[in-house]
C-alpha positions as a printed Julia matrix, in Angstrom:
500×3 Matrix{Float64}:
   0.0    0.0    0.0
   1.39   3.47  -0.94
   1.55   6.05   0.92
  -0.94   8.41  -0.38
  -3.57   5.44   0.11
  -2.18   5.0    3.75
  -3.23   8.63   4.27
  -6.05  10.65   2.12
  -4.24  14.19   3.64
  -0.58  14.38   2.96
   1.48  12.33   5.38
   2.57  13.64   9.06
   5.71  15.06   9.56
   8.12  11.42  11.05
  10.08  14.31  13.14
   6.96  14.79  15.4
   6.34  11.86  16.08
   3.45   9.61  16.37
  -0.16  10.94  16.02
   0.36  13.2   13.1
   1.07  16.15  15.76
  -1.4   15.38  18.35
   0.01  14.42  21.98
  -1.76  11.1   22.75
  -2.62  10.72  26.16
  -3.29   8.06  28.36
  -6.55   6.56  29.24
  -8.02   8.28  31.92
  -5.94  11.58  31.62
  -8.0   14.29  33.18
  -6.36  16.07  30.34
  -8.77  14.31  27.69
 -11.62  16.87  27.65
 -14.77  16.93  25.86
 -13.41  18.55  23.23
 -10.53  16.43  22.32
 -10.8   13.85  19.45
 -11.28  10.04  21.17
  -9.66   6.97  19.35
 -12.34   4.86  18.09
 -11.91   2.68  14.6
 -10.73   4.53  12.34
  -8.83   6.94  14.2
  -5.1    6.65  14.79
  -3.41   8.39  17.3
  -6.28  11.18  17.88
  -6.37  11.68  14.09
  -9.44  11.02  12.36
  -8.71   8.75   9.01
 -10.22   9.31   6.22
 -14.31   8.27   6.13
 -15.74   7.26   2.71
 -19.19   8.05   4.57
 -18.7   11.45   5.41
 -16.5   12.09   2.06
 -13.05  13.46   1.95
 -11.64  15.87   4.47
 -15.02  16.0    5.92
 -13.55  15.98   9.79
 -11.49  19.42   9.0
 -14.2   21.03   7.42
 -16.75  20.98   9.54
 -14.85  21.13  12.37
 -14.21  25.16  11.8
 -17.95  25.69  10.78
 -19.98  23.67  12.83
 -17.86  22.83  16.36
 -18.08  24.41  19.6
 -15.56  26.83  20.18
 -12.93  26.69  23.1
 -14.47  28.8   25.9
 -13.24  31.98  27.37
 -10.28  32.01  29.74
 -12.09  31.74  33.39
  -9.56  34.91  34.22
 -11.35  36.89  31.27
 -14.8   36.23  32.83
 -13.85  37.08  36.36
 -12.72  40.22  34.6
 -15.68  40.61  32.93
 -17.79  39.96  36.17
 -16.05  41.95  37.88
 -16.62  45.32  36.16
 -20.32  44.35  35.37
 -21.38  42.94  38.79
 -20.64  46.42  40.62
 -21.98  48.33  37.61
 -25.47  46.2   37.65
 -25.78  46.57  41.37
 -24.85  50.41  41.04
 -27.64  50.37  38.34
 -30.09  48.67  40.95
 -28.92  50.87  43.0
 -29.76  53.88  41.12
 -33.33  52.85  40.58
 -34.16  52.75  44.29
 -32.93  55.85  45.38
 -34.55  57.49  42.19
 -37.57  55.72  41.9
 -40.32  58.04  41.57
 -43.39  58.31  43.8
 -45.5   59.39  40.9
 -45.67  62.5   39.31
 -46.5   65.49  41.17
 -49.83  67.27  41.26
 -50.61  70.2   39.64
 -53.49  72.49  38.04
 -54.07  71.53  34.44
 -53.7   74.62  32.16
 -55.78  73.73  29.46
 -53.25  74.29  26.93
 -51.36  71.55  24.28
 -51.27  68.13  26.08
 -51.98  69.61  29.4
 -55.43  68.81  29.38
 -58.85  66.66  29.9
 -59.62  64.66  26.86
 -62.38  61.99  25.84
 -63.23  59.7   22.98
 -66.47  60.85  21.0
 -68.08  60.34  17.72
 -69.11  62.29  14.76
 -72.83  61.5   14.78
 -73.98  64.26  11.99
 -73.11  66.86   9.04
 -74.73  69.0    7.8
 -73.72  72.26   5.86
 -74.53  75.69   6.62
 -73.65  79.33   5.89
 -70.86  80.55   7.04
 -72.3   84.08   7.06
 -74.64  82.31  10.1
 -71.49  81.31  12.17
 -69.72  84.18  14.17
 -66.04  85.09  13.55
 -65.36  82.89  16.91
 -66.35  79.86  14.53
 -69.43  79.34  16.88
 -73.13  78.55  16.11
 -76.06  81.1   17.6
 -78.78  78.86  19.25
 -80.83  79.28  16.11
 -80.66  75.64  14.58
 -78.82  73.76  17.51
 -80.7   70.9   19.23
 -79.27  70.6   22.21
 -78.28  74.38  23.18
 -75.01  73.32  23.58
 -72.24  74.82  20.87
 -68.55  75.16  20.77
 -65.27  76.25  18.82
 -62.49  74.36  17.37
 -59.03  75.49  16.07
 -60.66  79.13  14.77
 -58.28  81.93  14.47
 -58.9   84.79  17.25
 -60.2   87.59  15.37
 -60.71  85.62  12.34
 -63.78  87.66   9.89
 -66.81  85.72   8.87
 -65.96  83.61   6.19
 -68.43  83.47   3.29
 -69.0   80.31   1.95
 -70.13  76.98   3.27
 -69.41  75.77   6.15
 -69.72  72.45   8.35
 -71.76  71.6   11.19
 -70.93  68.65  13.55
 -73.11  67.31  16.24
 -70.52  65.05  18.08
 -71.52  62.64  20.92
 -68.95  62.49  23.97
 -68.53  58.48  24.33
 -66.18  58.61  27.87
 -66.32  60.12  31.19
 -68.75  61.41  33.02
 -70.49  63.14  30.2
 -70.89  59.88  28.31
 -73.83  60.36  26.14
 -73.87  64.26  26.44
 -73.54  65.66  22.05
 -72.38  69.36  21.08
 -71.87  70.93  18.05
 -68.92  72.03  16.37
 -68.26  74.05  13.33
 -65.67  73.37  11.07
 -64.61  76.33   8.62
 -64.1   75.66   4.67
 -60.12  76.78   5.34
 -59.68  74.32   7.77
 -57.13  71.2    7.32
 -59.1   68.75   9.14
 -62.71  68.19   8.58
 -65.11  66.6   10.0
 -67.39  63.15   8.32
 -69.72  61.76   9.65
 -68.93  58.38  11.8
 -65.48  59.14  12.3
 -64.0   58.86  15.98
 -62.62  61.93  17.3
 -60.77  63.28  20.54
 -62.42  66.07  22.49
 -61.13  68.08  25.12
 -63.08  68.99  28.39
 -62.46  72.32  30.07
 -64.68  72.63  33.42
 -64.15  76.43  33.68
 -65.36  77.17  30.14
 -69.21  77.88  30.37
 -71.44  74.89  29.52
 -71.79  75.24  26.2
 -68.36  75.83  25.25
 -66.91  72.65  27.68
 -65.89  70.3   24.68
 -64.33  71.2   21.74
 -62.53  68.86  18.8
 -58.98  68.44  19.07
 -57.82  65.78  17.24
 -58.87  62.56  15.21
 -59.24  58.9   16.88
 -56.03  57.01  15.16
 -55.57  54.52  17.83
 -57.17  51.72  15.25
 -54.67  52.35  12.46
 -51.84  52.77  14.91
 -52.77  49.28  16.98
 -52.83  47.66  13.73
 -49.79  48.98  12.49
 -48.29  48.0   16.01
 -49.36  44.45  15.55
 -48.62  44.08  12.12
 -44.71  44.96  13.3
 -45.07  42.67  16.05
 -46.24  39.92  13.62
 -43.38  40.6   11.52
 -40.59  40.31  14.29
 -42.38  37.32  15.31
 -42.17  35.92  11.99
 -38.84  36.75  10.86
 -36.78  36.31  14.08
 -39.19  33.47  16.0
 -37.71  33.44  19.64
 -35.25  35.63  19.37
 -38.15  37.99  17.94
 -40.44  37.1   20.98
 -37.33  37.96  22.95
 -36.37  41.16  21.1
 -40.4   42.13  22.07
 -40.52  41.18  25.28
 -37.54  43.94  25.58
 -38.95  46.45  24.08
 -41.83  46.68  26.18
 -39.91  46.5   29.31
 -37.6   49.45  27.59
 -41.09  50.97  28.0
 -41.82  50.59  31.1
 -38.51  51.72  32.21
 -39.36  55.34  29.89
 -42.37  55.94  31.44
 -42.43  54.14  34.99
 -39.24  55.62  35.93
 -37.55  58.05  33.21
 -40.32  60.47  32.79
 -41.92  60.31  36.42
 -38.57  60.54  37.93
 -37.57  63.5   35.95
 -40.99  65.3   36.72
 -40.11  64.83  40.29
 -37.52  67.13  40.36
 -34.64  64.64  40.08
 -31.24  65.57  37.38
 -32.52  64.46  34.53
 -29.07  63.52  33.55
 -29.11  60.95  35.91
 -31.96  59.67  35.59
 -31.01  59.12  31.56
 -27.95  57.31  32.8
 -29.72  54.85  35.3
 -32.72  53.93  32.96
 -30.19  53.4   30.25
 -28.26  51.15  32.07
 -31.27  49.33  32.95
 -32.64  49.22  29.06
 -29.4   48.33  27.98
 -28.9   45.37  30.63
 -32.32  44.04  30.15
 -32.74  43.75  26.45
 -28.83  42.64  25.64
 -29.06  40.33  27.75
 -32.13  38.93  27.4
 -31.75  39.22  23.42
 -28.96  37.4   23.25
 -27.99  35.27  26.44
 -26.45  36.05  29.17
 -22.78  34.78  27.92
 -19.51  36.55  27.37
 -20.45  37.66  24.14
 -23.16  39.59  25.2
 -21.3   40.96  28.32
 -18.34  42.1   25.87
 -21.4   44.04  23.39
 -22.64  45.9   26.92
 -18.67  47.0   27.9
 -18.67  48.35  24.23
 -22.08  49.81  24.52
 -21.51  51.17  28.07
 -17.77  52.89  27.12
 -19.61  54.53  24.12
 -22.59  56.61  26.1
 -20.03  57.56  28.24
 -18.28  59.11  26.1
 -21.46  60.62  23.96
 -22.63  62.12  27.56
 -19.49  63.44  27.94
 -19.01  65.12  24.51
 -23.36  66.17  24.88
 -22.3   67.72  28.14
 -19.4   69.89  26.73
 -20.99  71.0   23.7
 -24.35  71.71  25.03
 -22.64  74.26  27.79
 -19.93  75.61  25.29
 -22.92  76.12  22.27
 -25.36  77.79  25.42
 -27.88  75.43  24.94
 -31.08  75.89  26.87
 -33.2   73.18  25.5
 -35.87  75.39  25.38
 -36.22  75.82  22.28
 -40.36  75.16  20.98
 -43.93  74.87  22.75
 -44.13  71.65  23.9
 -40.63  72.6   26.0
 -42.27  75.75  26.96
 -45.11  74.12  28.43
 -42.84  71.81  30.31
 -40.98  74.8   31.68
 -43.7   76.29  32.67
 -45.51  73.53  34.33
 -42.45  72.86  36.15
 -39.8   75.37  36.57
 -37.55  72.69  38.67
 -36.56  70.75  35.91
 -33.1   71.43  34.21
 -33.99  71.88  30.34
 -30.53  71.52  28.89
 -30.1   68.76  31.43
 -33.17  66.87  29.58
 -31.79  68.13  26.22
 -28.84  65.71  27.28
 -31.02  62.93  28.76
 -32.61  62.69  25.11
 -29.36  62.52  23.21
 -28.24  59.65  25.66
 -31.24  57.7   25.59
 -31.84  58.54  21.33
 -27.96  57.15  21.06
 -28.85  53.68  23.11
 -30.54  51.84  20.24
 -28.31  52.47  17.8
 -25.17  51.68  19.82
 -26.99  48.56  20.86
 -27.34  47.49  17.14
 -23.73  48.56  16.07
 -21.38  47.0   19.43
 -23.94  43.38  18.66
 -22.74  43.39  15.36
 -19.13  43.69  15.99
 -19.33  41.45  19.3
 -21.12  38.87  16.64
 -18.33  39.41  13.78
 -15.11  39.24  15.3
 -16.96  35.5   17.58
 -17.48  34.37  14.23
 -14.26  34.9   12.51
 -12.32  33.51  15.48
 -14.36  30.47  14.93
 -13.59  30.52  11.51
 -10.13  31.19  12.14
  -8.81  29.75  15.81
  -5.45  30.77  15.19
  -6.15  33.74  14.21
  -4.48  36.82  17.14
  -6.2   39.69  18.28
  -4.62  41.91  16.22
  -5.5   40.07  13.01
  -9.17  39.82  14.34
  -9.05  43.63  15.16
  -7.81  44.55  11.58
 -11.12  42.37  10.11
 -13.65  43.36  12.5
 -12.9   47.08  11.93
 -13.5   46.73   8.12
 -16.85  44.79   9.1
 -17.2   47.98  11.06
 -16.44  50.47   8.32
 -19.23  49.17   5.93
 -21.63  49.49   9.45
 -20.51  53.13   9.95
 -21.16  54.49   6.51
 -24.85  53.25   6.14
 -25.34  53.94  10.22
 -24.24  57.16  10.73
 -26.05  58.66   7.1
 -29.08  56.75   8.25
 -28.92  58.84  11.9
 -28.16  62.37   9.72
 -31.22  61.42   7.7
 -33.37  60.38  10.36
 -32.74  63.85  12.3
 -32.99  65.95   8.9
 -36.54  63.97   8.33
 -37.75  65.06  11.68
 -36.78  69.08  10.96
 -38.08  69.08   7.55
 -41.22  71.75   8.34
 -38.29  73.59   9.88
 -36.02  73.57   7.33
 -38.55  74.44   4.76
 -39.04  77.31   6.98
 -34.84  78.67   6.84
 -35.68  78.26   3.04
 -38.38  80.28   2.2
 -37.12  83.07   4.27
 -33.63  82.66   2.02
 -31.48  82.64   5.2
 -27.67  81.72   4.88
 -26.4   78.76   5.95
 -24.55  79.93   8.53
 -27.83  81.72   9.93
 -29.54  78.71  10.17
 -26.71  76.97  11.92
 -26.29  79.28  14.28
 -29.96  79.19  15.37
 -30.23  77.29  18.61
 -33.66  75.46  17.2
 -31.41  73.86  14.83
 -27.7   74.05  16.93
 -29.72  72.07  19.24
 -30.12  69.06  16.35
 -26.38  69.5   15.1
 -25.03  68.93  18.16
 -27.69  66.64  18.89
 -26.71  64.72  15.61
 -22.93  64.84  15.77
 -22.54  63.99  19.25
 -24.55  60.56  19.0
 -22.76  60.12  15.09
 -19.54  60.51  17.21
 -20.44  58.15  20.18
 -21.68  55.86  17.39
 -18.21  56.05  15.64
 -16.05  55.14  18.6
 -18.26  52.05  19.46
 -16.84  49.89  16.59
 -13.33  50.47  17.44
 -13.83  49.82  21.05
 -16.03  47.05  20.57
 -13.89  45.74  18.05
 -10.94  45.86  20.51
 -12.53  44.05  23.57
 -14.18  40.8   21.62
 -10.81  40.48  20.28
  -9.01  40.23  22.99
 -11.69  38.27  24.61
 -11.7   36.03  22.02
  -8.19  35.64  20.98
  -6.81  34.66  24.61
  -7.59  30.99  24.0
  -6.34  30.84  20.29
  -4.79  27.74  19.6
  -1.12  27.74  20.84
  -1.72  29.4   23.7
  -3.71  26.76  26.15
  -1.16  24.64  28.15
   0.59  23.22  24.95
  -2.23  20.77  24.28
  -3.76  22.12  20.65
  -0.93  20.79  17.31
   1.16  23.55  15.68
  -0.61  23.87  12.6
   2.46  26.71  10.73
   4.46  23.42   9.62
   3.08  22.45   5.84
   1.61  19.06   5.53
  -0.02  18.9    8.94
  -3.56  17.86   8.94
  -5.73  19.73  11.43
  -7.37  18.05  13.75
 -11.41  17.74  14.19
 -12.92  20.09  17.01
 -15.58  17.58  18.08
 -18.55  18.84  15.34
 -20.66  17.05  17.19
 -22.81  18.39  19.75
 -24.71  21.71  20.61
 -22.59  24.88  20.12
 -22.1   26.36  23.5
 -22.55  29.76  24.16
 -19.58  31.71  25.79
């Protein structure tokens, strides 16, 4: 028999020694793990021979794409452990002491979302002259049912409008009014109008006199937007099956975190800074880990994730006070600052950069974590340097659709804005320099930056994580595989992949 049908890979190198590089040991070594090949038939020396069943060079193939990979150094995961115990029970921590009691009382103004609202319906239309309605857009009692009559989004001032105009009986369908209908008129100019059947929102103002209690405010969407909602939910479910369940399951605890504790807590007078920092924490250490396992994978993604809003708070923090940023910059933070003086509005103005930058760093510090586990299992010899070097240009292709996607996400949301700066033909620099839209730049740049530095630091810590138990570097036991001709051995295919 020749020597190529002795062996299907090329021969072993005679200077080694038996076992074609392996170290044989004897039975009962403790040193004989689960991971190590046993001799069976077949099998010489450790060495799988070639199978006809499983068809040439079968073992070394599958053994890179399919086999469990060597687990973390137990040093590496007390290291781990110990920066992420202390930092979850400082977390826990956190949400005691800041835990709100509910937000404080206080006299509804009546004005935006500070106010009474109930569900009603559109019962009739009917059209009248506007020359009938007065310039406060309401109805005299001539003509209306029930004596009852109000206004709804009319200009103060506004003249009579000739024309036709709209008359809505509405029928309040919550409360304590339930049952009680009103009349509304809706002017020709008027974006929204009014049809009959359609579900509406009506706000309730005691002080107002009787007949001018409810008015329309806005239209009934909660249909389109639960179906929408489920539809998504459906999708995820679909697409991603547990992991989808999972990825739900954290997304509405990230939601009970915003408004159990984030919002209440920050209405109570606490720094809304801090606040930020604790709930993200929390969001961040509930859904990764619950995601994606709790394994050393996972707890390398949250270092990455946690270094990164560090350093975006810190950049948020120096730019906002540098750029004099107040935060108060429309109505809706107006009416916050009125409503409650306490609160720091450039301290919020941070809070929302650090929780808006969460989910994306989430997204960006998994994918490395995932890429640089993957090609150390594709390539177990591979050193942390040479798994830094192809992780980054994973990252690179991540950065470059992220980061546009976060620009165009922000520019989407100031569109009316920006259509604004360009009808009045203002500069560039004018517009810039405007804290409404200062506010989104730095806003914009400061998560784009935080965003940035995640893949590199990401990057860096899986690879060292993962490159400490490289072949070569585990008590001598795992072949030299740099001479030529040396097979490499199988990684035990079989089995469940374990998680690390």
């Amino acid at each position: 028999m020749t020597t190529t049908q002795q062996f299907p890979h090329p021969p072993p190198d005679p200077r080694r020694g038996p076992g074609s590089g392996h170290r044989v040991h004897p039975a009962g070594d403790p040193r004989v793990t689960g991971d190590s090949v046993p001799d069976r038939p077949g099998h010489a020396g450790g060495v799988p021979s070639h199978d006809p069943g499983r068809g040439p060079g079968h073992g070394h193939g599958h053994s890179h794409s399919h086999g469990p990979a060597a687990p973390v150094s137990q040093h590496l995961r007390k290291v781990i452990a110990a920066i992420l115990i202390p930092f979850a029970a400082a977390v826990v921590a956190g949400l005691v002491v800041l835990w709100p009691g509910g937000a404080p009382a206080h006299q509804r103004t009546g004005v935006g979302f500070d106010r009474q609202t109930q569900q009603a319906t559109v019962t009739t239309v009917v059209a009248v002259s506007c020359s009938a309605v007065n310039a406060s857009g309401g109805m005299s009692a001539e003509g209306n049912p029930t004596g009852e009559s109000s206004s709804a989004e009319a200009a103060p001032g506004r003249a009579e409008a000739a024309g036709t105009c709209k008359k809505a009986t509405i029928r309040v369908d919550t409360g304590k009014d339930k049952g009680r209908t009103f009349t509304e008129i809706v002017q020709p100019d008027q974006s929204r109008q009014l049809h009959r059947g359609e579900k509406v929102v009506v706000a309730y103002e005691p002080s107002a006199p009787r007949e001018l209690q409810y008015s329309v405010t806005d239209v009934n969407r909660r249909l389109p937007v639960g179906l929408l909602a489920g539809a998504f939910a459906l999708a995820v479910v679909v697409v991603g099956r547990m992991r989808g369940v999972m990825a739900l399951i954290a997304l509405a605890i990230s939601f009970l975190v915003l408004s159990l504790f984030i919002l209440p807590a920050i209405l109570q007078g606490s720094n809304p800074l801090v606040v930020a920092v604790v709930g993200s924490s929390a969001i961040m250490l509930l859904a990764l880990y619950l995601c994606h396992g709790l394994s050393a994978r996972t707890s390398v993604a949250v270092l990455g994730t946690l270094v990164s809003l560090v350093l975006t708070g810190a950049l948020g923090s120096l730019f906002i006070g540098w750029a004099a940023l107040t935060g108060n910059t429309d109505d809706n933070t107006g009416l916050i600052h009125g409503l409650y003086p306490s609160i720091d509005m450039s301290g919020l103005l941070l809070a929302g950069i650090i929780i808006g930058s969460l989910g994306v760093l989430d997204d960006v510090t998994v994918t490395q974590t995932s890429a640089v586990w993957e090609l150390h299992e594709a390539n177990p010899s591979m050193g942390w340097r040479g798994l830094y070097r192809a992780g980054i240009r994973i990252g690179r292709d991540h950065i470059a659709s992220v980061v546009n996607t976060l620009v165009l996400a922000y520019a989407g949301a100031a569109l009316p804005l920006l259509l604004l700066f360009s009808i009045a033909r203002s500069s560039i620099g004018t517009v810039a320099n405007s804290e409404l839209v200062a506010e989104e730049i730095v806003r914009t740049l400061v998560g784009s930056i935080g965003l940035v530095a995640s893949v590199p630091v990401t990057t860096a810590l899986a690879a060292l994580v993962v490159a400490a138990d490289r072949p070569g570097r585990t008590s001598g036991q795992m072949p030299d595989h740099s001479r030529a001709g040396v097979p490499a051995p199988a990684r035990g295919g079989r089995g469940r992949r374990r998680k690390r």
